[in-house]
Amino acid sequence: MKKILVVDDEEKIRRLYSNLLETEGFKVFETSNPIDANEILKRENIDLVLLDIRMPEVDGGILYETMQLFHKQTKVVVTSVYSLSEQKQVISGAASYHDKSEGNEILLTKIREVLKDGKA
Amino acid sequence: MKFNSIKFKIFVLYIGIISACLISYRSISYIKLRHSLIKDSDEKLLAEAKQISNTIQYYLKAIGSDEQSFNFAVRRVILFEGEHPRQDKIKELEFQWIMQASKFDLDKDYVSFTDPQGAPIVHSGNLTGDLLNRFIKEALAHKGKIILQSLDLKQDNLNLRIISIPFSYNASQNYTIQVGTSIEPSIIILKQQLRYNVIIIPLIILIAILGAWLIFRQIFSPVMEIARAAKNISLENLSARVKIEHADEEMKYLADAFNAMIKRLEEHFRYITQFSAYVSHELKTPLAIIKGEAELALKKEREPKEYKRVILVTLEETERMLRNVSDLLLLAKLEYHTEVIKFEKLDLAELLNEIYERTKLLAIQKDIKIDYKLSEEQIRVNGNKLHLRRVFLNLVDNAIKFTPQKGKISISAKMEDGEVAIIVSDTGIGIAEENLPMLFKEFFKDEIEEEAETIHGLGLHIVQHILKIHHGNITVKSEVNKGSTFIVTLPLL
């Protein structure tokens, strides 16, 4: 079973994604702060991270940098309410990007592609 | 050069004035010159004619005034010809006359002596044909008065000035002495002046035009600079500024004002951009949640409990959006349309009492003690009741929210120096020191708690704004896990 870590400020988003992904057969971990995220990444063998970037403060960016250093094999799907092009300007080089307003099915598709091919 | 431009108008005015001054000055000079040349010439003629007249009279006195003597005198004075028996009597006179005549240049002039009927008795050798006739005509016309006339004979290339004066002989008889002199030299001088003017005047005007062009370039180049910078300014490119070296005072003033305006625009645009980003995030996130939950719920059959949960989430997020929208509208109003907010004289004590009553109910649920003390029974201020209520509700609600069970909050008001200070403090979780400076900044979001959304983000920023337009202020002191104290000041009526 693939393990997914959801990092997001919004509790309701975390709950939604947890429900969604567990129904699809993933093991889900969730947290709102980068420090806990780091702990979870160390403890568990996380396959994919759903990382929310809050613009304009870009907290997610720091965690992303850390992951590039220490957990390069873990794939990252950047999530945000901003458009894909705007997200790519903030963090480039992630496995995939998701605009939350596009809905669940597209998210699931992207997650599956990333887990399979490494990129979506 | 456009006809509607300042340049054109100033140019026309400037060249017009210069031309008008130049032309009128040169014309007046020319006219005066001509006048004085003619006057000179006329005075000479008059002196000459008079002298001829006087000399003839002297001769007659010396040799007698019989007809023979008369004819001799006239001939002798004018032509230096003739003989007379008593000629030795006028030796002295002749000598004087010859001296005077040479001073007059008599041989160059045209002299004529006519009888009362107009017949010429004596005339100088150069007076012939048509010219002579003209002389005679004038002589007849003068009728015993001194007359000066100009005579322009183009065919003989002559320009004469003629004087006719009466000469009396035999008491009642009116003979005429006429002297004509060429004013050719004067005419040459005048022609020269004219030629000179015709060259100089356009030349000066040309130089003036050149000068104007150069000066205009220097004066108006800052204006063109500013126009060019203005054209280049757009939302993406607000960094344009006008740089002017060696500017005139007025242009520097204009350039500075322009640059200041751009700076203000830059700030406003930056604010708007931040504002938009904040709005889009704060509205899109609830929408993403609602959409996600709805999609998930509809994927397959769910328990009623689950549907209820999803509907509840939808409701919560919708209310969150509504709050955000009305907050943002209020913020916009505070920023740009403060005149819309109505002020009235109100009693702050009454307002605070209201809030205290309301808060008591909330506090009981968490077993929190409220310490409520106002220094006066009446606190009169000028303000908007609705907005001020929001401010204090906001502060007091937060105090309760962030204070744990069995904690304590205190609300007090104190008057001092024309101001009232309202202090709301709690024994709650407090605010981290590094977050304090950001607390009132717009669009700031604290990550501590979810409920933080209601005080941070727009909340405290709006509070500060409301107080600002009331000419008041808000400050905060806080320590983590000890509590926070908010102090609001307002001017008293």
Coordinates of C-alpha atoms in Angstrom, one line a residue:
Chain A
M1 CA 0.0 0.0 0.0
K2 CA 1.4 3.3 -1.0
K3 CA 1.8 6.0 1.6
I4 CA 0.8 9.6 1.1
L5 CA 1.6 12.5 3.3
V6 CA -0.9 15.5 3.1
V7 CA 0.6 18.8 4.2
D8 CA -1.9 21.7 4.3
D9 CA -3.0 24.5 6.5
E10 CA -6.7 23.9 6.1
E11 CA -8.1 21.2 8.4
K12 CA -11.0 20.6 6.1
I13 CA -8.7 20.1 3.1
R14 CA -6.7 17.6 5.1
R15 CA -9.8 15.7 6.1
L16 CA -11.2 15.7 2.6
Y17 CA -8.0 14.4 1.0
S18 CA -7.6 11.8 3.8
N19 CA -11.1 10.5 3.2
L20 CA -10.6 10.6 -0.6
L21 CA -7.3 8.8 -0.6
E22 CA -8.1 6.2 2.0
T23 CA -11.2 5.3 0.0
E24 CA -8.9 4.8 -3.0
G25 CA -6.7 2.4 -0.9
F26 CA -3.8 4.7 0.1
K27 CA -2.4 5.0 3.6
V28 CA -2.7 8.6 4.5
F29 CA -0.7 10.8 7.0
E30 CA -1.6 14.4 7.5
T31 CA -0.1 17.5 9.2
S32 CA -0.3 21.2 9.0
N33 CA 3.2 22.1 10.0
P34 CA 6.5 21.4 8.2
I35 CA 8.3 20.2 11.4
D36 CA 5.9 17.4 11.9
A37 CA 6.0 16.7 8.2
N38 CA 9.8 16.2 8.5
E39 CA 9.3 13.8 11.4
I40 CA 6.8 11.7 9.5
L41 CA 9.1 11.7 6.5
K42 CA 11.9 10.3 8.6
R43 CA 9.7 7.8 10.4
E44 CA 7.7 6.4 7.6
N45 CA 8.6 5.5 4.1
I46 CA 6.4 8.1 2.4
D47 CA 5.9 7.5 -1.4
L48 CA 4.2 10.8 -2.2
V49 CA 3.6 14.2 -0.6
L50 CA 0.7 16.5 -1.3
L51 CA 2.3 19.8 -0.5
D52 CA 0.3 23.0 -0.2
I53 CA 2.1 26.2 -0.9
R54 CA 0.7 29.3 0.6
M55 CA 1.3 32.3 -1.5
P56 CA 2.7 34.9 -1.0
E57 CA 4.5 33.6 2.0
V58 CA 5.5 30.2 0.5
D59 CA 5.9 28.1 3.6
G60 CA 5.7 25.0 1.6
G61 CA 8.9 26.1 -0.2
I62 CA 11.1 25.4 2.8
L63 CA 9.8 21.9 3.2
Y64 CA 10.3 21.3 -0.4
E65 CA 13.9 22.3 -0.2
T66 CA 14.4 20.1 2.8
M67 CA 12.9 17.2 0.9
Q68 CA 15.2 17.8 -2.1
L69 CA 18.1 17.4 0.3
F70 CA 17.0 14.5 2.5
H71 CA 14.2 12.7 0.8
K72 CA 14.8 13.1 -2.9
Q73 CA 13.1 9.8 -3.7
T74 CA 9.8 11.0 -2.3
K75 CA 7.6 12.4 -5.0
V76 CA 6.0 15.8 -4.5
V77 CA 2.7 17.0 -5.9
V78 CA 2.3 20.7 -5.2
T79 CA -1.2 21.8 -4.4
S80 CA -2.7 25.3 -4.3
V81 CA -5.8 27.3 -5.2
Y82 CA -3.6 29.3 -7.6
S83 CA -3.2 28.4 -11.2
L84 CA -0.7 25.8 -12.4
S85 CA 1.5 28.4 -14.1
E86 CA 1.7 30.5 -11.0
Q87 CA 2.5 27.4 -8.9
K88 CA 5.4 26.5 -11.2
Q89 CA 6.8 30.0 -10.7
V90 CA 7.1 29.4 -7.0
I91 CA 8.4 25.8 -7.0
S92 CA 9.9 24.4 -10.1
G93 CA 10.8 20.8 -10.6
A94 CA 8.1 19.1 -8.6
A95 CA 6.6 15.8 -10.0
S96 CA 3.3 17.4 -10.6
Y97 CA 1.1 20.4 -9.8
H98 CA -2.6 20.5 -8.8
D99 CA -5.1 23.3 -8.8
K100 CA -7.5 22.4 -6.0
S101 CA -10.4 23.9 -7.7
E102 CA -10.1 21.3 -10.5
G103 CA -11.6 18.7 -8.2
N104 CA -10.9 15.2 -6.9
E105 CA -10.7 13.1 -10.0
I106 CA -8.0 15.1 -11.6
L107 CA -6.0 14.9 -8.3
L108 CA -6.4 11.1 -8.2
T109 CA -5.3 10.8 -11.8
K110 CA -2.2 12.9 -11.2
I111 CA -1.3 10.9 -8.0
R112 CA -1.6 7.6 -9.9
E113 CA 0.5 8.9 -12.8
V114 CA 3.2 10.2 -10.5
L115 CA 3.4 7.0 -8.5
K116 CA 3.6 5.0 -11.7
D117 CA 5.8 7.1 -14.0
G118 CA 7.4 9.5 -11.5
K119 CA 5.8 12.5 -13.3
A120 CA 2.4 13.8 -14.4
Chain B
M1 CA 4.9 72.8 -34.9
K2 CA 1.3 72.4 -34.1
F3 CA -0.8 75.5 -34.3
N4 CA -2.5 74.7 -31.1
S5 CA 0.7 74.4 -29.1
I6 CA 2.2 76.7 -26.5
K7 CA 5.3 76.7 -28.6
F8 CA 3.5 78.1 -31.6
K9 CA 1.7 80.8 -29.6
I10 CA 4.8 82.0 -27.7
F11 CA 6.8 81.8 -30.9
V12 CA 4.3 84.0 -32.8
L13 CA 4.0 86.4 -29.9
Y14 CA 7.8 86.7 -29.5
I15 CA 8.6 87.0 -33.2
G16 CA 5.6 89.4 -33.6
I17 CA 6.8 91.7 -30.8
I18 CA 10.3 91.7 -32.1
S19 CA 9.3 92.3 -35.6
A20 CA 6.8 95.1 -34.7
C21 CA 9.4 96.8 -32.5
L22 CA 12.1 96.4 -35.0
I23 CA 10.1 97.6 -38.0
S24 CA 8.5 100.5 -36.2
Y25 CA 11.9 101.6 -34.8
R26 CA 13.6 101.5 -38.2
S27 CA 10.6 103.2 -39.8
I28 CA 10.6 106.0 -37.4
S29 CA 14.3 106.5 -37.7
Y30 CA 13.9 106.5 -41.5
I31 CA 11.1 109.1 -41.4
K32 CA 13.0 111.3 -39.0
L33 CA 16.1 111.1 -41.2
R34 CA 14.1 112.1 -44.3
H35 CA 12.4 114.9 -42.4
S36 CA 15.6 116.3 -41.1
L37 CA 17.4 115.9 -44.4
I38 CA 14.6 117.9 -46.2
K39 CA 14.5 120.4 -43.4
D40 CA 18.2 121.0 -43.6
S41 CA 18.0 121.4 -47.3
D42 CA 15.0 123.7 -47.1
E43 CA 16.8 125.9 -44.5
K44 CA 19.7 126.1 -46.8
L45 CA 17.5 127.0 -49.7
L46 CA 15.7 129.7 -47.7
A47 CA 19.0 131.2 -46.6
E48 CA 20.3 131.1 -50.1
A49 CA 17.2 132.7 -51.6
K50 CA 17.1 135.3 -48.9
Q51 CA 20.7 136.1 -49.3
I52 CA 20.3 136.5 -53.0
S53 CA 17.3 138.8 -52.3
N54 CA 19.3 140.9 -49.8
T55 CA 22.4 141.1 -51.9
I56 CA 20.3 142.4 -54.9
Q57 CA 18.8 145.0 -52.6
Y58 CA 22.3 146.1 -51.3
Y59 CA 23.5 146.5 -54.9
L60 CA 20.5 148.6 -55.8
K61 CA 21.1 150.8 -52.8
A62 CA 24.7 151.2 -53.9
I63 CA 24.2 151.9 -57.6
G64 CA 20.6 153.2 -57.7
S65 CA 17.2 151.6 -58.4
D66 CA 16.6 152.6 -61.9
E67 CA 15.7 149.9 -64.3
Q68 CA 19.1 149.6 -65.9
S69 CA 20.7 149.2 -62.5
F70 CA 18.0 146.7 -61.5
N71 CA 18.6 144.5 -64.4
F72 CA 22.3 144.7 -63.9
A73 CA 22.0 143.9 -60.1
V74 CA 19.9 140.8 -60.8
R75 CA 22.2 139.6 -63.5
R76 CA 25.3 140.3 -61.6
V77 CA 24.1 138.6 -58.4
I78 CA 22.8 135.5 -60.0
L79 CA 25.1 135.0 -63.0
F80 CA 28.1 137.1 -62.1
E81 CA 27.8 138.7 -65.5
G82 CA 27.4 142.3 -66.7
E83 CA 28.8 145.7 -66.3
H84 CA 27.7 149.0 -64.8
P85 CA 29.2 152.4 -64.7
R86 CA 29.0 152.6 -60.9
Q87 CA 30.4 149.1 -60.4
D88 CA 33.2 150.2 -58.3
K89 CA 30.7 151.2 -55.6
I90 CA 29.8 147.5 -55.1
K91 CA 33.4 146.1 -55.1
E92 CA 33.2 145.3 -51.4
L93 CA 29.7 143.9 -51.7
E94 CA 30.7 141.7 -54.6
F95 CA 33.6 140.4 -52.8
Q96 CA 31.4 139.4 -49.9
W97 CA 28.8 137.9 -52.2
I98 CA 31.3 135.8 -54.0
M99 CA 32.5 134.3 -50.7
Q100 CA 28.9 133.6 -49.7
A101 CA 28.0 132.2 -53.1
S102 CA 30.8 129.7 -53.0
K103 CA 29.7 128.6 -49.6
F104 CA 26.2 128.0 -51.0
D105 CA 27.5 126.1 -54.0
L106 CA 25.5 128.5 -56.1
D107 CA 26.8 127.3 -59.4
K108 CA 25.3 123.9 -58.8
D109 CA 21.8 125.2 -58.0
Y110 CA 19.1 126.3 -60.2
V111 CA 18.2 130.0 -59.8
S112 CA 15.5 131.9 -61.5
F113 CA 14.3 135.5 -61.3
T114 CA 10.9 136.2 -62.8
D115 CA 8.8 139.3 -63.2
P116 CA 5.3 139.6 -61.7
Q117 CA 3.9 138.3 -65.0
G118 CA 6.1 135.2 -64.8
A119 CA 8.5 136.1 -67.5
P120 CA 12.0 135.1 -66.6
I121 CA 14.4 138.0 -66.3
V122 CA 17.4 136.0 -65.4
H123 CA 18.0 132.3 -64.8
S124 CA 21.0 130.2 -64.3
G125 CA 22.5 128.3 -67.2
N126 CA 21.4 124.9 -66.1
L127 CA 17.7 126.0 -66.1
T128 CA 16.4 125.0 -69.5
G129 CA 13.5 123.6 -71.4
D130 CA 10.9 121.7 -69.4
L131 CA 12.6 122.5 -66.2
L132 CA 12.5 126.2 -66.8
N133 CA 8.8 125.9 -67.6
R134 CA 8.1 124.2 -64.4
F135 CA 10.0 126.9 -62.5
I136 CA 7.9 129.5 -64.2
K137 CA 4.7 127.6 -63.3
E138 CA 5.6 127.5 -59.7
A139 CA 6.6 131.2 -59.7
L140 CA 3.1 132.1 -60.9
A141 CA 1.5 129.9 -58.4
H142 CA 3.2 131.2 -55.3
K143 CA 1.3 134.5 -55.2
G144 CA 3.7 136.4 -53.0
K145 CA 4.2 133.8 -50.4
I146 CA 7.2 131.7 -49.5
I147 CA 6.7 128.3 -50.9
L148 CA 8.8 125.2 -50.8
Q149 CA 8.2 122.5 -53.3
S150 CA 9.6 119.2 -54.4
L151 CA 10.1 118.5 -58.1
D152 CA 10.6 115.1 -59.4
L153 CA 11.7 115.0 -63.0
K154 CA 12.3 111.4 -63.8
Q155 CA 13.1 111.9 -67.5
D156 CA 16.0 114.2 -66.6
N157 CA 16.9 112.1 -63.6
L158 CA 16.4 115.1 -61.4
N159 CA 15.1 115.4 -57.9
L160 CA 14.9 119.1 -56.9
R161 CA 13.6 121.0 -54.0
I162 CA 12.5 124.5 -55.0
I163 CA 11.9 127.6 -53.0
S164 CA 10.0 130.6 -54.3
I165 CA 10.2 133.8 -52.4
P166 CA 8.8 137.2 -53.4
F167 CA 11.0 140.1 -54.2
S168 CA 9.7 143.6 -54.1
Y169 CA 10.9 146.3 -56.5
N170 CA 9.1 149.4 -57.1
A171 CA 7.1 148.9 -54.0
S172 CA 4.0 147.2 -55.2
Q173 CA 5.6 144.8 -57.7
N174 CA 6.0 141.2 -56.9
Y175 CA 9.0 139.6 -58.6
T176 CA 10.0 136.1 -57.7
I177 CA 13.3 134.6 -56.8
Q178 CA 13.4 130.8 -57.1
V179 CA 16.2 128.6 -56.0
G180 CA 16.2 125.0 -56.7
T181 CA 18.7 122.5 -55.3
S182 CA 19.2 118.8 -56.0
I183 CA 18.3 116.6 -53.1
E184 CA 20.0 113.7 -54.8
P185 CA 22.5 113.3 -52.0
S186 CA 19.7 113.0 -49.5
I187 CA 18.0 110.6 -51.7
I188 CA 21.1 108.5 -52.0
I189 CA 21.4 108.5 -48.2
L190 CA 17.8 107.5 -47.8
K191 CA 18.0 104.7 -50.4
Q192 CA 21.0 103.4 -48.6
Q193 CA 19.2 103.4 -45.3
L194 CA 16.3 101.5 -46.9
R195 CA 18.5 98.9 -48.4
Y196 CA 20.2 98.5 -45.1
N197 CA 16.9 98.0 -43.3
V198 CA 15.7 95.6 -45.9
I199 CA 18.7 93.4 -45.1
I200 CA 19.0 93.9 -41.4
I201 CA 15.4 93.5 -40.4
P202 CA 14.9 90.0 -41.8
L203 CA 18.3 89.0 -40.6
I204 CA 17.5 90.0 -37.0
I205 CA 14.2 88.3 -37.2
L206 CA 15.9 85.1 -38.5
I207 CA 18.3 85.3 -35.6
A208 CA 15.4 85.7 -33.2
I209 CA 13.7 82.7 -34.7
L210 CA 16.9 80.7 -34.3
G211 CA 17.2 81.8 -30.7
A212 CA 13.6 80.9 -30.0
W213 CA 14.1 77.5 -31.4
L214 CA 17.1 76.8 -29.2
I215 CA 15.5 78.1 -26.1
F216 CA 12.3 76.2 -26.7
R217 CA 14.2 73.0 -27.1
Q218 CA 15.8 73.5 -23.8
I219 CA 12.6 74.5 -22.0
F220 CA 10.4 71.9 -23.5
S221 CA 12.7 68.9 -23.5
P222 CA 11.7 68.0 -19.9
V223 CA 8.1 68.0 -20.9
M224 CA 8.9 65.6 -23.7
E225 CA 10.8 63.5 -21.2
I226 CA 7.9 63.3 -18.9
A227 CA 5.5 62.5 -21.7
R228 CA 7.8 59.7 -22.8
A229 CA 8.1 58.3 -19.3
A230 CA 4.3 58.5 -18.9
K231 CA 3.8 56.6 -22.1
N232 CA 6.1 53.8 -20.8
I233 CA 4.4 53.4 -17.5
S234 CA 2.1 50.5 -17.3
L235 CA 1.0 48.1 -14.6
E236 CA 4.1 46.0 -15.3
N237 CA 6.5 48.8 -15.6
L238 CA 5.9 51.3 -12.8
S239 CA 9.6 51.7 -12.2
A240 CA 9.9 54.5 -14.8
R241 CA 11.0 57.8 -13.3
V242 CA 11.9 61.1 -14.9
K243 CA 15.4 62.2 -14.5
I244 CA 16.2 65.8 -15.5
E245 CA 19.6 67.4 -15.3
H246 CA 19.9 71.2 -15.6
A247 CA 16.2 71.6 -15.3
D248 CA 14.5 74.9 -15.0
E249 CA 12.6 75.5 -11.7
E250 CA 9.1 74.9 -13.1
M251 CA 10.1 71.8 -15.0
K252 CA 11.9 70.3 -12.0
Y253 CA 8.7 70.9 -9.9
L254 CA 6.7 69.2 -12.6
A255 CA 9.1 66.2 -12.8
D256 CA 9.2 65.8 -9.0
A257 CA 5.4 65.9 -8.8
F258 CA 5.2 63.3 -11.6
N259 CA 7.7 61.0 -9.9
A260 CA 5.9 61.3 -6.6
M261 CA 2.7 60.4 -8.3
I262 CA 4.2 57.3 -9.9
K263 CA 5.6 56.2 -6.5
R264 CA 2.1 56.5 -5.0
L265 CA 0.6 54.6 -7.9
E266 CA 3.2 51.9 -7.4
E267 CA 2.2 51.6 -3.8
H268 CA -1.4 51.5 -4.6
F269 CA -0.9 48.9 -7.3
R270 CA 1.2 46.8 -4.9
Y271 CA -1.6 46.9 -2.4
I272 CA -4.2 46.0 -5.0
T273 CA -2.1 43.0 -6.1
Q274 CA -1.7 41.7 -2.6
F275 CA -5.4 42.3 -2.0
S276 CA -6.3 40.3 -5.1
A277 CA -4.1 37.5 -4.2
Y278 CA -5.6 37.4 -0.7
V279 CA -9.1 37.6 -1.9
S280 CA -8.6 34.8 -4.5
H281 CA -7.1 32.5 -1.9
E282 CA -9.7 33.2 0.8
L283 CA -12.5 32.6 -1.6
K284 CA -11.1 29.8 -3.6
T285 CA -10.1 27.7 -0.7
P286 CA -13.6 27.3 0.7
L287 CA -14.9 26.6 -2.8
A288 CA -12.2 23.9 -3.3
I289 CA -13.4 22.3 -0.1
I290 CA -17.0 22.4 -1.0
K291 CA -16.4 21.0 -4.4
G292 CA -14.1 18.3 -3.1
E293 CA -16.5 17.2 -0.5
A294 CA -19.5 17.2 -2.9
E295 CA -17.6 15.2 -5.5
L296 CA -16.5 12.6 -2.9
A297 CA -20.0 12.3 -1.4
L298 CA -21.6 11.7 -4.8
K299 CA -19.1 9.1 -5.9
K300 CA -21.2 6.3 -4.3
E301 CA -24.0 5.8 -1.9
R302 CA -23.3 7.1 1.6
E303 CA -24.8 7.0 5.0
P304 CA -27.2 9.9 5.8
K305 CA -24.8 10.8 8.5
E306 CA -22.1 11.3 5.9
Y307 CA -24.3 13.5 3.7
K308 CA -25.2 15.6 6.7
R309 CA -21.5 16.1 7.4
V310 CA -20.9 17.2 3.9
I311 CA -23.8 19.6 3.9
L312 CA -22.6 21.0 7.2
V313 CA -19.1 21.6 5.7
T314 CA -20.7 23.3 2.8
L315 CA -22.6 25.6 5.1
E316 CA -19.6 26.4 7.2
E317 CA -17.4 27.2 4.2
T318 CA -20.2 29.3 2.7
E319 CA -20.5 31.3 5.8
R320 CA -16.7 31.7 5.9
M321 CA -16.8 33.1 2.3
L322 CA -19.7 35.5 3.2
R323 CA -17.7 36.8 6.1
N324 CA -14.6 37.3 4.0
V325 CA -16.6 39.1 1.3
S326 CA -18.2 41.5 3.7
D327 CA -14.8 42.0 5.4
L328 CA -13.1 42.8 2.2
L329 CA -15.9 45.2 1.1
L330 CA -15.6 46.9 4.4
L331 CA -11.8 47.1 4.0
A332 CA -12.3 48.7 0.5
K333 CA -14.7 51.2 1.9
L334 CA -12.3 52.1 4.7
E335 CA -9.4 52.5 2.3
Y336 CA -11.1 54.5 -0.4
H337 CA -14.5 55.7 0.6
T338 CA -14.2 56.9 4.2
E339 CA -16.7 59.7 3.6
V340 CA -19.4 57.0 3.3
I341 CA -19.0 56.0 7.0
K342 CA -21.3 58.2 9.1
F343 CA -20.3 59.5 12.4
E344 CA -22.5 60.5 15.4
K345 CA -22.1 61.5 19.0
L346 CA -22.4 58.4 21.1
D347 CA -21.9 57.1 24.6
L348 CA -19.1 54.6 24.6
A349 CA -20.0 53.4 28.1
E350 CA -23.5 52.4 26.9
L351 CA -21.8 50.4 24.0
L352 CA -19.4 48.7 26.4
N353 CA -22.2 47.8 28.8
E354 CA -24.0 46.1 25.9
I355 CA -20.9 44.1 25.0
Y356 CA -20.2 43.1 28.5
E357 CA -23.8 41.7 28.9
R358 CA -23.3 39.7 25.8
T359 CA -19.9 38.4 26.8
K360 CA -21.1 37.3 30.2
L361 CA -23.1 34.5 28.5
L362 CA -20.1 33.3 26.5
A363 CA -17.8 33.5 29.5
I364 CA -20.0 31.4 31.7
Q365 CA -19.8 28.5 29.3
K366 CA -16.0 28.4 29.8
D367 CA -16.2 29.4 33.4
I368 CA -14.2 32.5 32.8
K369 CA -14.3 35.4 35.1
I370 CA -14.9 38.9 33.7
D371 CA -13.5 41.9 35.5
Y372 CA -15.5 44.9 34.2
K373 CA -14.8 48.4 35.3
L374 CA -15.5 51.8 33.7
S375 CA -14.0 54.9 35.3
E376 CA -17.0 57.1 34.3
E377 CA -20.7 56.5 33.8
Q378 CA -20.7 58.4 30.5
I379 CA -18.0 58.4 27.9
R380 CA -18.8 60.6 25.0
V381 CA -17.1 60.1 21.7
N382 CA -17.7 60.9 18.0
G383 CA -17.9 57.7 15.9
N384 CA -19.8 55.1 14.0
K385 CA -21.7 52.8 16.5
L386 CA -21.7 49.8 14.2
H387 CA -18.0 49.8 13.5
L388 CA -17.0 50.6 17.1
R389 CA -19.2 47.7 18.3
R390 CA -17.4 45.5 15.9
V391 CA -14.1 46.5 17.2
F392 CA -14.8 45.8 20.8
L393 CA -16.8 42.6 20.1
N394 CA -13.9 41.4 18.1
L395 CA -11.4 42.0 20.9
V396 CA -13.6 40.7 23.7
D397 CA -14.6 37.6 21.7
N398 CA -11.0 36.8 21.0
A399 CA -10.1 37.2 24.6
I400 CA -12.7 34.6 25.6
K401 CA -11.8 32.3 22.7
F402 CA -8.1 32.2 23.5
T403 CA -8.4 31.9 27.2
P404 CA -8.7 28.4 28.6
Q405 CA -11.2 27.2 31.1
K406 CA -11.4 29.0 34.4
G407 CA -9.3 31.8 33.1
K408 CA -9.8 35.5 33.6
I409 CA -10.4 38.5 31.3
S410 CA -10.7 42.1 32.2
I411 CA -12.4 45.0 30.4
S412 CA -11.8 48.6 31.6
A413 CA -12.0 52.2 30.5
K414 CA -10.0 55.1 31.7
M415 CA -10.1 58.8 30.7
E416 CA -7.0 61.0 30.5
D417 CA -5.9 64.0 28.6
G418 CA -8.9 64.3 26.3
E419 CA -8.7 60.6 25.4
V420 CA -10.3 57.4 26.6
A421 CA -8.3 54.2 26.9
I422 CA -10.2 50.9 26.7
I423 CA -8.2 47.9 27.9
V424 CA -9.1 44.3 27.1
S425 CA -6.8 41.8 28.6
D426 CA -6.9 38.0 29.1
T427 CA -4.9 35.2 30.7
G428 CA -4.9 33.2 27.6
I429 CA -2.4 31.5 25.3
G430 CA -0.9 34.8 24.2
I431 CA 0.8 35.7 21.0
A432 CA 4.4 34.9 20.1
E433 CA 6.7 37.9 20.2
E434 CA 7.9 37.5 16.6
N435 CA 4.2 37.6 15.4
L436 CA 3.4 40.9 17.2
P437 CA 4.6 43.3 14.6
M438 CA 2.7 41.5 11.9
L439 CA -0.5 41.3 13.9
F440 CA -2.2 44.3 12.4
K441 CA -0.8 44.0 8.9
E442 CA -3.3 43.2 6.3
F443 CA -3.4 39.7 4.9
F444 CA -1.4 38.4 7.8
K445 CA -2.4 34.9 8.8
D446 CA -1.4 33.3 12.0
E447 CA -0.9 29.6 11.8
I448 CA -1.5 28.8 15.5
E449 CA -5.2 27.9 15.4
E450 CA -7.9 27.5 12.8
E451 CA -10.0 29.9 14.8
A452 CA -7.2 32.4 14.3
E453 CA -8.8 33.2 11.0
T454 CA -11.4 35.3 12.7
I455 CA -9.0 37.6 14.5
H456 CA -6.0 37.7 12.3
G457 CA -6.0 38.0 8.6
L458 CA -8.5 40.8 8.0
G459 CA -9.9 41.1 11.4
L460 CA -7.3 43.1 13.3
H461 CA -6.3 45.0 10.2
I462 CA -9.9 46.2 9.9
V463 CA -10.0 47.0 13.6
Q464 CA -6.9 49.2 13.2
H465 CA -8.4 50.8 10.2
I466 CA -11.6 51.6 11.9
L467 CA -9.8 53.1 14.8
K468 CA -7.6 55.2 12.5
I469 CA -10.6 56.8 10.8
H470 CA -11.9 57.6 14.3
H471 CA -8.6 59.3 15.0
G472 CA -7.8 56.6 17.6
N473 CA -5.3 53.8 17.9
I474 CA -4.7 50.2 19.1
T475 CA -1.6 48.6 20.7
V476 CA -1.0 45.2 22.1
K477 CA 1.2 43.6 24.7
S478 CA 1.4 39.8 25.0
E479 CA 3.3 36.9 26.4
V480 CA 3.0 33.3 25.3
N481 CA 0.9 31.3 27.8
K482 CA 0.5 34.3 30.1
G483 CA -2.0 36.4 28.1
S484 CA -2.5 39.4 25.9
T485 CA -3.5 43.0 26.5
F486 CA -5.1 45.2 23.9
I487 CA -5.3 48.9 24.5
V488 CA -7.7 51.0 22.3
T489 CA -7.6 54.8 22.5
L490 CA -10.2 57.2 21.2
P491 CA -10.4 61.0 21.4
L492 CA -13.2 62.3 23.7
L493 CA -15.8 64.7 22.6

